[in-house]
């Protein structure tokens, strides 16, 4: 099954986020190994986007919360703890 958003195919989680928000994830999170100059340019671009669209942070939070709500049943069905037996906490032993 293929999923399209606004005529663009989304093939990964990152694609969905980028298409929903209209910006690449790397703009906000950065990339490993970026130089100080690249970081400064990225942050300037991010500031420009926020200045032009002050509601963007609210949109990002809404998209994230809708995704969590949609996938919460699947996420919560996965056991969070390993299957290893639980150990009792250590108690202080009187000397």
PDB file of N, CA and C in Angstrom:
ATOM      1  N   UNK A   1       0.841  -1.162   0.000  1.00  0.00           N
ATOM      2  CA  UNK A   1       0.000   0.000   0.000  1.00  0.00           C
ATOM      3  C   UNK A   1       0.894   1.235   0.000  1.00  0.00           C
ATOM      4  N   UNK A   2       0.545   2.201  -0.808  1.00  0.00           N
ATOM      5  CA  UNK A   2       1.292   3.455  -0.874  1.00  0.00           C
ATOM      6  C   UNK A   2       0.475   4.553  -0.231  1.00  0.00           C
ATOM      7  N   UNK A   3       1.159   5.456   0.445  1.00  0.00           N
ATOM      8  CA  UNK A   3       0.489   6.566   1.093  1.00  0.00           C
ATOM      9  C   UNK A   3       0.978   7.873   0.482  1.00  0.00           C
ATOM     10  N   UNK A   4       0.028   8.716   0.113  1.00  0.00           N
ATOM     11  CA  UNK A   4       0.357  10.010  -0.482  1.00  0.00           C
ATOM     12  C   UNK A   4      -0.228  11.119   0.383  1.00  0.00           C
ATOM     13  N   UNK A   5       0.555  12.161   0.550  1.00  0.00           N
ATOM     14  CA  UNK A   5       0.101  13.354   1.259  1.00  0.00           C
ATOM     15  C   UNK A   5       0.353  14.528   0.328  1.00  0.00           C
ATOM     16  N   UNK A   6      -0.723  15.181  -0.083  1.00  0.00           N
ATOM     17  CA  UNK A   6      -0.581  16.327  -0.978  1.00  0.00           C
ATOM     18  C   UNK A   6       0.150  15.998  -2.271  1.00  0.00           C
ATOM     19  N   UNK A   7      -0.063  14.794  -2.788  1.00  0.00           N
ATOM     20  CA  UNK A   7       0.571  14.408  -4.036  1.00  0.00           C
ATOM     21  C   UNK A   7       1.978  13.855  -3.888  1.00  0.00           C
ATOM     22  N   UNK A   8       2.513  13.821  -2.680  1.00  0.00           N
ATOM     23  CA  UNK A   8       3.856  13.300  -2.425  1.00  0.00           C
ATOM     24  C   UNK A   8       3.754  11.960  -1.707  1.00  0.00           C
ATOM     25  N   UNK A   9       4.553  11.009  -2.131  1.00  0.00           N
ATOM     26  CA  UNK A   9       4.530   9.693  -1.506  1.00  0.00           C
ATOM     27  C   UNK A   9       5.349   9.719  -0.214  1.00  0.00           C
ATOM     28  N   UNK A  10       4.754   9.192   0.841  1.00  0.00           N
ATOM     29  CA  UNK A  10       5.440   9.057   2.123  1.00  0.00           C
ATOM     30  C   UNK A  10       5.815   7.596   2.299  1.00  0.00           C
ATOM     31  N   UNK A  11       7.115   7.317   2.409  1.00  0.00           N
ATOM     32  CA  UNK A  11       7.552   5.936   2.537  1.00  0.00           C
ATOM     33  C   UNK A  11       8.197   5.648   3.891  1.00  0.00           C
ATOM     34  N   UNK A  12       8.399   6.683   4.694  1.00  0.00           N
ATOM     35  CA  UNK A  12       9.015   6.478   6.016  1.00  0.00           C
ATOM     36  C   UNK A  12       8.366   7.409   7.029  1.00  0.00           C
ATOM     37  N   UNK A  13       8.654   7.163   8.303  1.00  0.00           N
ATOM     38  CA  UNK A  13       8.145   8.040   9.359  1.00  0.00           C
ATOM     39  C   UNK A  13       8.614   9.474   9.147  1.00  0.00           C
ATOM     40  N   UNK A  14       9.867   9.618   8.740  1.00  0.00           N
ATOM     41  CA  UNK A  14      10.421  10.952   8.500  1.00  0.00           C
ATOM     42  C   UNK A  14       9.676  11.643   7.372  1.00  0.00           C
ATOM     43  N   UNK A  15       9.335  10.904   6.323  1.00  0.00           N
ATOM     44  CA  UNK A  15       8.568  11.489   5.223  1.00  0.00           C
ATOM     45  C   UNK A  15       7.235  12.037   5.718  1.00  0.00           C
ATOM     46  N   UNK A  16       6.548  11.282   6.579  1.00  0.00           N
ATOM     47  CA  UNK A  16       5.266  11.744   7.111  1.00  0.00           C
ATOM     48  C   UNK A  16       5.442  13.049   7.892  1.00  0.00           C
ATOM     49  N   UNK A  17       6.458  13.105   8.721  1.00  0.00           N
ATOM     50  CA  UNK A  17       6.700  14.314   9.525  1.00  0.00           C
ATOM     51  C   UNK A  17       7.026  15.483   8.607  1.00  0.00           C
ATOM     52  N   UNK A  18       7.923  15.274   7.656  1.00  0.00           N
ATOM     53  CA  UNK A  18       8.305  16.354   6.753  1.00  0.00           C
ATOM     54  C   UNK A  18       7.116  16.855   5.940  1.00  0.00           C
ATOM     55  N   UNK A  19       6.304  15.933   5.442  1.00  0.00           N
ATOM     56  CA  UNK A  19       5.148  16.343   4.653  1.00  0.00           C
ATOM     57  C   UNK A  19       4.085  17.015   5.510  1.00  0.00           C
ATOM     58  N   UNK A  20       3.915  16.552   6.732  1.00  0.00           N
ATOM     59  CA  UNK A  20       2.920  17.160   7.618  1.00  0.00           C
ATOM     60  C   UNK A  20       3.336  18.570   8.038  1.00  0.00           C
ATOM     61  N   UNK A  21       4.617  18.750   8.298  1.00  0.00           N
ATOM     62  CA  UNK A  21       5.090  20.047   8.783  1.00  0.00           C
ATOM     63  C   UNK A  21       5.576  20.968   7.672  1.00  0.00           C
ATOM     64  N   UNK A  22       5.931  20.403   6.549  1.00  0.00           N
ATOM     65  CA  UNK A  22       6.389  21.215   5.433  1.00  0.00           C
ATOM     66  C   UNK A  22       7.856  21.594   5.502  1.00  0.00           C
ATOM     67  N   UNK A  23       8.598  21.000   6.395  1.00  0.00           N
ATOM     68  CA  UNK A  23      10.036  21.275   6.506  1.00  0.00           C
ATOM     69  C   UNK A  23      10.771  19.966   6.792  1.00  0.00           C
ATOM     70  N   UNK A  24      12.027  19.900   6.401  1.00  0.00           N
ATOM     71  CA  UNK A  24      12.793  18.688   6.722  1.00  0.00           C
ATOM     72  C   UNK A  24      13.103  18.621   8.216  1.00  0.00           C
ATOM     73  N   UNK A  25      13.089  17.430   8.755  1.00  0.00           N
ATOM     74  CA  UNK A  25      13.363  17.213  10.177  1.00  0.00           C
ATOM     75  C   UNK A  25      14.754  17.733  10.539  1.00  0.00           C
ATOM     76  N   UNK A  26      15.710  17.570   9.627  1.00  0.00           N
ATOM     77  CA  UNK A  26      17.091  17.985   9.895  1.00  0.00           C
ATOM     78  C   UNK A  26      17.210  19.484  10.162  1.00  0.00           C
ATOM     79  N   UNK A  27      16.274  20.262   9.629  1.00  0.00           N
ATOM     80  CA  UNK A  27      16.311  21.701   9.881  1.00  0.00           C
ATOM     81  C   UNK A  27      16.195  21.994  11.370  1.00  0.00           C
ATOM     82  N   UNK A  28      15.404  21.227  12.069  1.00  0.00           N
ATOM     83  CA  UNK A  28      15.162  21.461  13.490  1.00  0.00           C
ATOM     84  C   UNK A  28      16.116  20.686  14.385  1.00  0.00           C
ATOM     85  N   UNK A  29      16.517  19.500  13.936  1.00  0.00           N
ATOM     86  CA  UNK A  29      17.350  18.635  14.778  1.00  0.00           C
ATOM     87  C   UNK A  29      18.833  18.713  14.449  1.00  0.00           C
ATOM     88  N   UNK A  30      19.162  19.210  13.265  1.00  0.00           N
ATOM     89  CA  UNK A  30      20.550  19.239  12.847  1.00  0.00           C
ATOM     90  C   UNK A  30      20.985  17.877  12.346  1.00  0.00           C
ATOM     91  N   UNK A  31      22.225  17.818  11.899  1.00  0.00           N
ATOM     92  CA  UNK A  31      22.793  16.567  11.429  1.00  0.00           C
ATOM     93  C   UNK A  31      24.138  16.356  12.097  1.00  0.00           C
ATOM     94  N   UNK A  32      24.480  15.118  12.274  1.00  0.00           N
ATOM     95  CA  UNK A  32      25.747  14.784  12.904  1.00  0.00           C
ATOM     96  C   UNK A  32      26.896  15.305  12.054  1.00  0.00           C
ATOM     97  N   UNK A  33      27.838  15.945  12.704  1.00  0.00           N
ATOM     98  CA  UNK A  33      29.028  16.423  12.026  1.00  0.00           C
ATOM     99  C   UNK A  33      28.881  17.758  11.323  1.00  0.00           C
ATOM    100  N   UNK A  34      27.772  18.462  11.529  1.00  0.00           N
ATOM    101  CA  UNK A  34      27.637  19.757  10.864  1.00  0.00           C
ATOM    102  C   UNK A  34      28.623  20.750  11.477  1.00  0.00           C
ATOM    103  N   UNK A  35      29.129  21.643  10.634  1.00  0.00           N
ATOM    104  CA  UNK A  35      30.079  22.647  11.104  1.00  0.00           C
ATOM    105  C   UNK A  35      29.330  23.755  11.834  1.00  0.00           C
ATOM    106  N   UNK A  36      30.072  24.591  12.523  1.00  0.00           N
ATOM    107  CA  UNK A  36      29.459  25.735  13.205  1.00  0.00           C
ATOM    108  C   UNK A  36      28.777  26.660  12.196  1.00  0.00           C
ATOM    109  N   UNK A  37      29.384  26.816  11.027  1.00  0.00           N
ATOM    110  CA  UNK A  37      28.807  27.657   9.979  1.00  0.00           C
ATOM    111  C   UNK A  37      27.494  27.066   9.471  1.00  0.00           C
ATOM    112  N   UNK A  38      27.484  25.742   9.246  1.00  0.00           N
ATOM    113  CA  UNK A  38      26.257  25.070   8.803  1.00  0.00           C
ATOM    114  C   UNK A  38      25.173  25.160   9.874  1.00  0.00           C
ATOM    115  N   UNK A  39      25.576  25.005  11.126  1.00  0.00           N
ATOM    116  CA  UNK A  39      24.615  25.097  12.235  1.00  0.00           C
ATOM    117  C   UNK A  39      24.011  26.493  12.303  1.00  0.00           C
ATOM    118  N   UNK A  40      24.842  27.518  12.186  1.00  0.00           N
ATOM    119  CA  UNK A  40      24.356  28.899  12.229  1.00  0.00           C
ATOM    120  C   UNK A  40      23.377  29.161  11.085  1.00  0.00           C
ATOM    121  N   UNK A  41      23.704  28.679   9.885  1.00  0.00           N
ATOM    122  CA  UNK A  41      22.811  28.867   8.735  1.00  0.00           C
ATOM    123  C   UNK A  41      21.491  28.137   8.949  1.00  0.00           C
ATOM    124  N   UNK A  42      21.574  26.919   9.495  1.00  0.00           N
ATOM    125  CA  UNK A  42      20.355  26.137   9.759  1.00  0.00           C
ATOM    126  C   UNK A  42      19.470  26.841  10.774  1.00  0.00           C
ATOM    127  N   UNK A  43      20.072  27.349  11.840  1.00  0.00           N
ATOM    128  CA  UNK A  43      19.290  28.038  12.865  1.00  0.00           C
ATOM    129  C   UNK A  43      18.704  29.347  12.342  1.00  0.00           C
ATOM    130  N   UNK A  44      19.431  30.055  11.470  1.00  0.00           N
ATOM    131  CA  UNK A  44      18.885  31.275  10.854  1.00  0.00           C
ATOM    132  C   UNK A  44      17.658  30.941  10.014  1.00  0.00           C
ATOM    133  N   UNK A  45      17.739  29.850   9.244  1.00  0.00           N
ATOM    134  CA  UNK A  45      16.594  29.433   8.427  1.00  0.00           C
ATOM    135  C   UNK A  45      15.412  29.067   9.317  1.00  0.00           C
ATOM    136  N   UNK A  46      15.678  28.366  10.401  1.00  0.00           N
ATOM    137  CA  UNK A  46      14.607  27.986  11.329  1.00  0.00           C
ATOM    138  C   UNK A  46      13.957  29.223  11.938  1.00  0.00           C
ATOM    139  N   UNK A  47      14.776  30.206  12.321  1.00  0.00           N
ATOM    140  CA  UNK A  47      14.223  31.458  12.878  1.00  0.00           C
ATOM    141  C   UNK A  47      13.331  32.168  11.864  1.00  0.00           C
ATOM    142  N   UNK A  48      13.768  32.189  10.597  1.00  0.00           N
ATOM    143  CA  UNK A  48      12.964  32.816   9.542  1.00  0.00           C
ATOM    144  C   UNK A  48      11.619  32.119   9.388  1.00  0.00           C
ATOM    145  N   UNK A  49      11.629  30.789   9.419  1.00  0.00           N
ATOM    146  CA  UNK A  49      10.380  30.035   9.295  1.00  0.00           C
ATOM    147  C   UNK A  49       9.458  30.337  10.464  1.00  0.00           C
ATOM    148  N   UNK A  50      10.009  30.370  11.674  1.00  0.00           N
ATOM    149  CA  UNK A  50       9.186  30.675  12.849  1.00  0.00           C
ATOM    150  C   UNK A  50       8.660  32.106  12.819  1.00  0.00           C
ATOM    151  N   UNK A  51       9.451  33.041  12.308  1.00  0.00           N
ATOM    152  CA  UNK A  51       8.990  34.427  12.206  1.00  0.00           C
ATOM    153  C   UNK A  51       7.842  34.548  11.208  1.00  0.00           C
ATOM    154  N   UNK A  52       7.930  33.786  10.103  1.00  0.00           N
ATOM    155  CA  UNK A  52       6.880  33.818   9.083  1.00  0.00           C
ATOM    156  C   UNK A  52       5.640  33.025   9.484  1.00  0.00           C
ATOM    157  N   UNK A  53       5.817  32.055  10.379  1.00  0.00           N
ATOM    158  CA  UNK A  53       4.712  31.187  10.771  1.00  0.00           C
ATOM    159  C   UNK A  53       4.756  30.964  12.284  1.00  0.00           C
ATOM    160  N   UNK A  54       4.277  31.937  13.063  1.00  0.00           N
ATOM    161  CA  UNK A  54       4.365  31.804  14.520  1.00  0.00           C
ATOM    162  C   UNK A  54       3.556  30.632  15.086  1.00  0.00           C
ATOM    163  N   UNK A  55       2.627  30.086  14.328  1.00  0.00           N
ATOM    164  CA  UNK A  55       1.842  28.946  14.795  1.00  0.00           C
ATOM    165  C   UNK A  55       2.524  27.609  14.550  1.00  0.00           C
ATOM    166  N   UNK A  56       3.700  27.627  13.952  1.00  0.00           N
ATOM    167  CA  UNK A  56       4.394  26.385  13.613  1.00  0.00           C
ATOM    168  C   UNK A  56       4.642  25.478  14.817  1.00  0.00           C
ATOM    169  N   UNK A  57       5.134  25.997  15.950  1.00  0.00           N
ATOM    170  CA  UNK A  57       5.336  25.090  17.095  1.00  0.00           C
ATOM    171  C   UNK A  57       4.050  24.385  17.525  1.00  0.00           C
ATOM    172  N   UNK A  58       2.941  25.109  17.504  1.00  0.00           N
ATOM    173  CA  UNK A  58       1.660  24.485  17.863  1.00  0.00           C
ATOM    174  C   UNK A  58       1.273  23.408  16.855  1.00  0.00           C
ATOM    175  N   UNK A  59       1.529  23.670  15.569  1.00  0.00           N
ATOM    176  CA  UNK A  59       1.242  22.672  14.539  1.00  0.00           C
ATOM    177  C   UNK A  59       2.088  21.424  14.752  1.00  0.00           C
ATOM    178  N   UNK A  60       3.360  21.615  15.081  1.00  0.00           N
ATOM    179  CA  UNK A  60       4.258  20.478  15.302  1.00  0.00           C
ATOM    180  C   UNK A  60       3.788  19.639  16.485  1.00  0.00           C
ATOM    181  N   UNK A  61       3.379  20.294  17.552  1.00  0.00           N
ATOM    182  CA  UNK A  61       2.885  19.576  18.727  1.00  0.00           C
ATOM    183  C   UNK A  61       1.604  18.836  18.393  1.00  0.00           C
ATOM    184  N   UNK A  62       0.720  19.464  17.620  1.00  0.00           N
ATOM    185  CA  UNK A  62      -0.535  18.820  17.224  1.00  0.00           C
ATOM    186  C   UNK A  62      -0.274  17.570  16.388  1.00  0.00           C
ATOM    187  N   UNK A  63       0.639  17.676  15.414  1.00  0.00           N
ATOM    188  CA  UNK A  63       0.962  16.532  14.566  1.00  0.00           C
ATOM    189  C   UNK A  63       1.530  15.394  15.415  1.00  0.00           C
ATOM    190  N   UNK A  64       2.438  15.734  16.332  1.00  0.00           N
ATOM    191  CA  UNK A  64       3.040  14.702  17.185  1.00  0.00           C
ATOM    192  C   UNK A  64       1.992  14.044  18.078  1.00  0.00           C
ATOM    193  N   UNK A  65       1.113  14.848  18.674  1.00  0.00           N
ATOM    194  CA  UNK A  65       0.111  14.265  19.575  1.00  0.00           C
ATOM    195  C   UNK A  65      -0.904  13.424  18.809  1.00  0.00           C
ATOM    196  N   UNK A  66      -1.255  13.827  17.592  1.00  0.00           N
ATOM    197  CA  UNK A  66      -2.170  13.014  16.782  1.00  0.00           C
ATOM    198  C   UNK A  66      -1.528  11.685  16.409  1.00  0.00           C
ATOM    199  N   UNK A  67      -0.238  11.707  16.105  1.00  0.00           N
ATOM    200  CA  UNK A  67       0.458  10.466  15.770  1.00  0.00           C
ATOM    201  C   UNK A  67       0.529   9.542  16.977  1.00  0.00           C
ATOM    202  N   UNK A  68       0.809  10.098  18.137  1.00  0.00           N
ATOM    203  CA  UNK A  68       0.862   9.279  19.355  1.00  0.00           C
ATOM    204  C   UNK A  68      -0.507   8.685  19.649  1.00  0.00           C
ATOM    205  N   UNK A  69      -1.537   9.497  19.523  1.00  0.00           N
ATOM    206  CA  UNK A  69      -2.893   9.012  19.777  1.00  0.00           C
ATOM    207  C   UNK A  69      -3.271   7.903  18.798  1.00  0.00           C
ATOM    208  N   UNK A  70      -2.896   8.074  17.531  1.00  0.00           N
ATOM    209  CA  UNK A  70      -3.246   7.077  16.516  1.00  0.00           C
ATOM    210  C   UNK A  70      -2.520   5.757  16.738  1.00  0.00           C
ATOM    211  N   UNK A  71      -1.292   5.826  17.212  1.00  0.00           N
ATOM    212  CA  UNK A  71      -0.487   4.607  17.344  1.00  0.00           C
ATOM    213  C   UNK A  71      -0.317   4.135  18.778  1.00  0.00           C
ATOM    214  N   UNK A  72      -0.926   4.795  19.743  1.00  0.00           N
ATOM    215  CA  UNK A  72      -0.784   4.411  21.150  1.00  0.00           C
ATOM    216  C   UNK A  72      -1.174   2.955  21.407  1.00  0.00           C
ATOM    217  N   UNK A  73      -2.277   2.459  20.858  1.00  0.00           N
ATOM    218  CA  UNK A  73      -2.611   1.053  21.130  1.00  0.00           C
ATOM    219  C   UNK A  73      -1.495   0.100  20.707  1.00  0.00           C
ATOM    220  N   UNK A  74      -0.889   0.349  19.553  1.00  0.00           N
ATOM    221  CA  UNK A  74       0.216  -0.497  19.102  1.00  0.00           C
ATOM    222  C   UNK A  74       1.433  -0.330  19.995  1.00  0.00           C
ATOM    223  N   UNK A  75       1.714   0.904  20.361  1.00  0.00           N
ATOM    224  CA  UNK A  75       2.893   1.172  21.181  1.00  0.00           C
ATOM    225  C   UNK A  75       2.752   0.572  22.564  1.00  0.00           C
ATOM    226  N   UNK A  76       1.572   0.650  23.124  1.00  0.00           N
ATOM    227  CA  UNK A  76       1.377   0.158  24.484  1.00  0.00           C
ATOM    228  C   UNK A  76       1.224  -1.352  24.543  1.00  0.00           C
ATOM    229  N   UNK A  77       0.990  -1.990  23.415  1.00  0.00           N
ATOM    230  CA  UNK A  77       0.858  -3.439  23.395  1.00  0.00           C
ATOM    231  C   UNK A  77       2.221  -4.127  23.475  1.00  0.00           C
ATOM    232  N   UNK A  78       3.283  -3.393  23.193  1.00  0.00           N
ATOM    233  CA  UNK A  78       4.630  -3.957  23.240  1.00  0.00           C
ATOM    234  C   UNK A  78       5.115  -3.937  24.680  1.00  0.00           C
ATOM    235  N   UNK A  79       5.598  -5.073  25.191  1.00  0.00           N
ATOM    236  CA  UNK A  79       6.105  -5.085  26.566  1.00  0.00           C
ATOM    237  C   UNK A  79       7.286  -4.130  26.702  1.00  0.00           C
ATOM    238  N   UNK A  80       7.258  -3.310  27.732  1.00  0.00           N
ATOM    239  CA  UNK A  80       8.313  -2.337  27.943  1.00  0.00           C
ATOM    240  C   UNK A  80       9.499  -2.936  28.682  1.00  0.00           C
ATOM    241  N   UNK A  81       9.251  -3.920  29.523  1.00  0.00           N
ATOM    242  CA  UNK A  81      10.336  -4.525  30.293  1.00  0.00           C
ATOM    243  C   UNK A  81      10.813  -5.782  29.583  1.00  0.00           C
ATOM    244  N   UNK A  82      12.041  -6.150  29.854  1.00  0.00           N
ATOM    245  CA  UNK A  82      12.550  -7.386  29.255  1.00  0.00           C
ATOM    246  C   UNK A  82      11.859  -8.570  29.927  1.00  0.00           C
ATOM    247  N   UNK A  83      12.026  -9.724  29.349  1.00  0.00           N
ATOM    248  CA  UNK A  83      11.383 -10.906  29.916  1.00  0.00           C
ATOM    249  C   UNK A  83      12.200 -11.515  31.052  1.00  0.00           C
ATOM    250  N   UNK A  84      13.313 -10.878  31.398  1.00  0.00           N
ATOM    251  CA  UNK A  84      14.141 -11.378  32.499  1.00  0.00           C
ATOM    252  C   UNK A  84      13.376 -11.240  33.809  1.00  0.00           C
ATOM    253  N   UNK A  85      13.585 -12.180  34.727  1.00  0.00           N
ATOM    254  CA  UNK A  85      12.873 -12.084  36.003  1.00  0.00           C
ATOM    255  C   UNK A  85      13.288 -10.839  36.771  1.00  0.00           C
ATOM    256  N   UNK A  86      12.333 -10.285  37.480  1.00  0.00           N
ATOM    257  CA  UNK A  86      12.615  -9.084  38.275  1.00  0.00           C
ATOM    258  C   UNK A  86      13.344  -9.458  39.549  1.00  0.00           C
ATOM    259  N   UNK A  87      14.252  -8.610  39.928  1.00  0.00           N
ATOM    260  CA  UNK A  87      14.965  -8.812  41.181  1.00  0.00           C
ATOM    261  C   UNK A  87      14.387  -7.902  42.238  1.00  0.00           C
ATOM    262  N   UNK A  88      14.407  -8.374  43.437  1.00  0.00           N
ATOM    263  CA  UNK A  88      13.968  -7.532  44.556  1.00  0.00           C
ATOM    264  C   UNK A  88      15.034  -6.505  44.835  1.00  0.00           C
ATOM    265  N   UNK A  89      14.623  -5.302  45.269  1.00  0.00           N
ATOM    266  CA  UNK A  89      15.632  -4.304  45.612  1.00  0.00           C
ATOM    267  C   UNK A  89      16.490  -4.812  46.768  1.00  0.00           C
ATOM    268  N   UNK A  90      17.744  -4.436  46.747  1.00  0.00           N
ATOM    269  CA  UNK A  90      18.646  -4.860  47.847  1.00  0.00           C
ATOM    270  C   UNK A  90      18.284  -4.111  49.102  1.00  0.00           C
ATOM    271  N   UNK A  91      18.303  -4.828  50.181  1.00  0.00           N
ATOM    272  CA  UNK A  91      18.002  -4.226  51.475  1.00  0.00           C
ATOM    273  C   UNK A  91      19.270  -4.140  52.275  1.00  0.00           C
ATOM    274  N   UNK A  92      19.341  -3.119  53.077  1.00  0.00           N
ATOM    275  CA  UNK A  92      20.516  -2.973  53.950  1.00  0.00           C
ATOM    276  C   UNK A  92      20.486  -4.090  54.986  1.00  0.00           C
ATOM    277  N   UNK A  93      21.620  -4.671  55.206  1.00  0.00           N
ATOM    278  CA  UNK A  93      21.728  -5.757  56.178  1.00  0.00           C
ATOM    279  C   UNK A  93      22.414  -5.216  57.420  1.00  0.00           C
ATOM    280  N   UNK A  94      21.774  -5.422  58.548  1.00  0.00           N
ATOM    281  CA  UNK A  94      22.351  -4.946  59.803  1.00  0.00           C
ATOM    282  C   UNK A  94      23.592  -5.767  60.126  1.00  0.00           C
ATOM    283  N   UNK A  95      24.641  -5.071  60.541  1.00  0.00           N
ATOM    284  CA  UNK A  95      25.895  -5.763  60.837  1.00  0.00           C
ATOM    285  C   UNK A  95      25.924  -6.259  62.255  1.00  0.00           C
TER     286      UNK A  95
END
